[in-house]
Short mmCIF file of C-alpha atoms in Angstrom, two decimals:
data_model
loop_
_atom_site.label_atom_id
_atom_site.label_comp_id
_atom_site.label_asym_id
_atom_site.label_seq_id
_atom_site.Cartn_x
_atom_site.Cartn_y
_atom_site.Cartn_z
CA MET A 1 -16.26 7.90 5.41
CA SER A 2 -14.65 9.12 8.52
CA ALA A 3 -13.86 12.88 8.87
CA GLN A 4 -11.22 12.09 11.28
CA PRO A 5 -7.56 11.77 10.09
CA TYR A 6 -6.24 8.07 10.28
CA GLU A 7 -3.13 7.30 12.13
CA ILE A 8 -1.10 4.33 10.86
CA GLU A 9 1.89 2.55 12.38
CA LEU A 10 4.59 0.99 10.08
CA VAL A 11 4.55 -3.00 10.23
CA ALA A 12 7.82 -4.19 8.78
CA SER A 13 8.04 -7.22 6.49
CA GLU A 14 9.96 -9.89 8.23
CA THR A 15 10.43 -12.50 5.47
CA ASP A 16 10.32 -12.77 1.57
CA THR A 17 6.78 -13.70 1.69
CA ASP A 18 5.04 -11.33 4.02
CA TYR A 19 5.45 -8.11 2.31
CA TYR A 20 1.89 -7.63 1.08
CA GLU A 21 0.55 -8.75 4.64
CA ALA A 22 2.93 -6.18 6.19
CA LEU A 23 1.60 -3.63 3.66
CA LEU A 24 -1.97 -4.23 4.45
CA ALA A 25 -1.30 -4.46 8.20
CA THR A 26 0.32 -1.17 8.12
CA ILE A 27 -2.69 0.36 6.20
CA THR A 28 -5.34 -1.24 8.25
CA GLY A 29 -3.91 -1.76 11.48
CA LEU A 30 -4.72 -5.32 11.73
CA PRO A 31 -2.25 -8.03 12.71
CA LYS A 32 -0.51 -9.84 9.98
CA ALA A 33 -1.82 -13.26 11.22
CA GLU A 34 -5.32 -12.01 10.87
CA ILE A 35 -4.73 -10.79 7.27
CA ARG A 36 -2.98 -14.05 6.48
CA GLU A 37 -5.97 -16.12 7.69
CA LYS A 38 -8.36 -14.24 5.30
CA LEU A 39 -5.90 -14.42 2.13
CA PRO A 40 -7.53 -16.33 -0.68
CA GLN A 41 -5.41 -19.55 -1.43
CA ASP A 42 -3.66 -18.18 -4.58
CA LEU A 43 -2.25 -15.20 -2.63
CA SER A 44 -1.02 -17.05 0.44
CA GLY A 45 2.91 -17.33 0.56
CA GLY A 46 3.30 -13.90 -1.27
CA GLY A 47 2.94 -15.04 -4.72
CA GLY A 48 0.19 -14.25 -7.17
CA TRP A 49 -0.60 -10.60 -6.21
CA ARG A 50 -2.01 -8.33 -8.97
CA GLY A 51 -3.62 -4.80 -8.70
CA SER A 52 -6.89 -6.22 -8.29
CA SER A 53 -5.85 -8.30 -5.34
CA PHE A 54 -5.54 -5.43 -2.99
CA PRO A 55 -8.99 -4.14 -3.27
CA GLN A 56 -10.28 -7.94 -2.99
CA VAL A 57 -8.26 -8.53 0.13
CA ALA A 58 -9.17 -5.13 1.83
CA ARG A 59 -12.92 -5.97 1.22
CA LEU A 60 -12.50 -9.47 2.67
CA LEU A 61 -10.92 -7.73 5.72
CA GLY A 62 -13.97 -5.49 6.14
CA TYR A 63 -12.60 -2.29 4.51
CA ASN A 64 -13.95 -0.06 1.77
CA THR A 65 -11.61 0.78 -1.06
CA THR A 66 -11.87 2.71 -4.32
CA PRO A 67 -13.27 0.36 -7.07
CA ARG A 68 -9.56 0.24 -8.51
CA PHE A 69 -6.38 2.24 -8.53
CA VAL A 70 -7.09 5.75 -9.38
CA LYS A 71 -4.74 8.84 -10.10
CA PHE A 72 -2.65 9.74 -7.13
CA ASP A 73 -3.74 12.69 -5.10
CA PRO A 74 -1.18 13.58 -2.37
CA ALA A 75 -4.07 15.34 -0.52
CA THR A 76 -6.11 12.27 -0.03
CA PRO A 77 -7.36 12.07 3.42
CA TRP A 78 -7.50 8.23 3.50
CA PRO A 79 -4.68 5.71 3.73
CA CYS A 80 -3.70 4.07 0.43
CA ILE A 81 -1.54 1.93 -1.39
CA LEU A 82 0.70 3.49 -3.94
CA ARG A 83 1.35 1.97 -7.31
CA VAL A 84 4.98 2.94 -8.20
CA GLN A 85 6.75 2.55 -11.57
CA VAL A 86 10.33 1.58 -11.12
CA PRO A 87 13.28 2.39 -13.40
CA GLU A 88 14.35 -0.44 -15.76
CA HIS A 89 17.77 -0.84 -14.23
CA TRP A 90 16.00 -2.26 -11.13
CA GLY A 91 15.30 -5.55 -13.11
CA TRP A 92 11.76 -5.45 -12.19
CA LYS A 93 10.28 -5.85 -15.87
CA GLY A 94 6.48 -5.83 -15.96
CA LYS A 95 6.23 -5.31 -12.13
CA TRP A 96 5.62 -2.19 -9.76
CA TRP A 97 6.38 -1.38 -6.31
CA ALA A 98 3.46 -1.17 -3.92
CA LEU A 99 4.04 1.29 -0.81
CA GLY A 100 1.82 2.75 1.97
CA TYR A 101 0.92 6.30 2.00
CA ASN A 102 -1.08 8.22 4.68
CA GLN A 103 -1.12 11.93 5.45
CA GLY A 104 1.89 12.93 3.43
CA ARG A 105 4.03 10.11 4.31
CA VAL A 106 5.36 7.08 2.47
CA TYR A 107 5.79 3.80 4.22
CA ASP A 108 8.20 1.03 3.01
CA VAL A 109 7.50 -2.00 4.91
CA ALA A 110 10.69 -3.80 3.28
CA SER A 111 13.06 -1.43 4.83
CA GLY A 112 10.98 -0.44 7.76
CA ASP A 113 11.37 3.17 6.83
CA HIS A 114 8.92 6.06 6.29
CA TYR A 115 9.45 9.29 4.69
CA SER A 116 7.69 12.56 3.90
CA PHE A 117 6.36 12.39 0.34
CA LYS A 118 8.98 15.24 -0.75
CA ASN A 119 11.83 13.27 0.83
CA TRP A 120 10.79 10.17 -0.68
CA GLN A 121 10.61 11.72 -4.09
CA LEU A 122 14.15 12.99 -3.75
CA ALA A 123 15.46 9.61 -2.39
CA TYR A 124 13.82 7.66 -5.34
CA ALA A 125 14.01 10.33 -8.15
CA ASP A 126 13.86 7.47 -10.81
CA CYS A 127 10.52 6.23 -9.50
CA ARG A 128 7.06 7.57 -10.42
CA VAL A 129 3.88 7.24 -8.47
CA THR A 130 1.30 6.20 -11.05
CA SER A 131 -1.85 5.72 -8.89
CA MET A 132 -3.22 4.88 -5.54
CA LEU A 133 -5.90 2.52 -3.99
CA GLN A 134 -7.72 4.34 -1.05
CA ILE A 135 -8.68 2.17 1.86
CA TRP A 136 -10.92 3.21 4.72
CA ILE A 137 -13.51 1.90 7.41
CA SER A 138 -16.94 3.57 6.81
CA ASP A 139 -18.39 5.05 10.01
CA LEU A 140 -22.08 5.07 8.70
#
């Protein structure tokens, strides 16, 4: 794993079906078109994504990941996807919010915004980060 800090650039979602591609593009730096080409058939078009889909697709793209989502550590040195529990009044029963995170910043590809983790917590006080999936390229 690289000892150098990763720098990422927010890639905004442009349609109702490219949210997860934009999220992975933000974390990996790959173009959405390249990510789209590698998606398994059941994930193309934005449907069918589960927690296990993220490490599967990251590995197809040539990245390493933690084996599964693990307890969130704000000090993680690697970019990650946050799994966020949302309040019931959002109407997302049985669903969770996936956001990008790197070096203390939260990236929301739907809005095109990024926040310090502290400011994100203040803005979304009803939400709770439950876990993270770290994603990195090995330099070995």
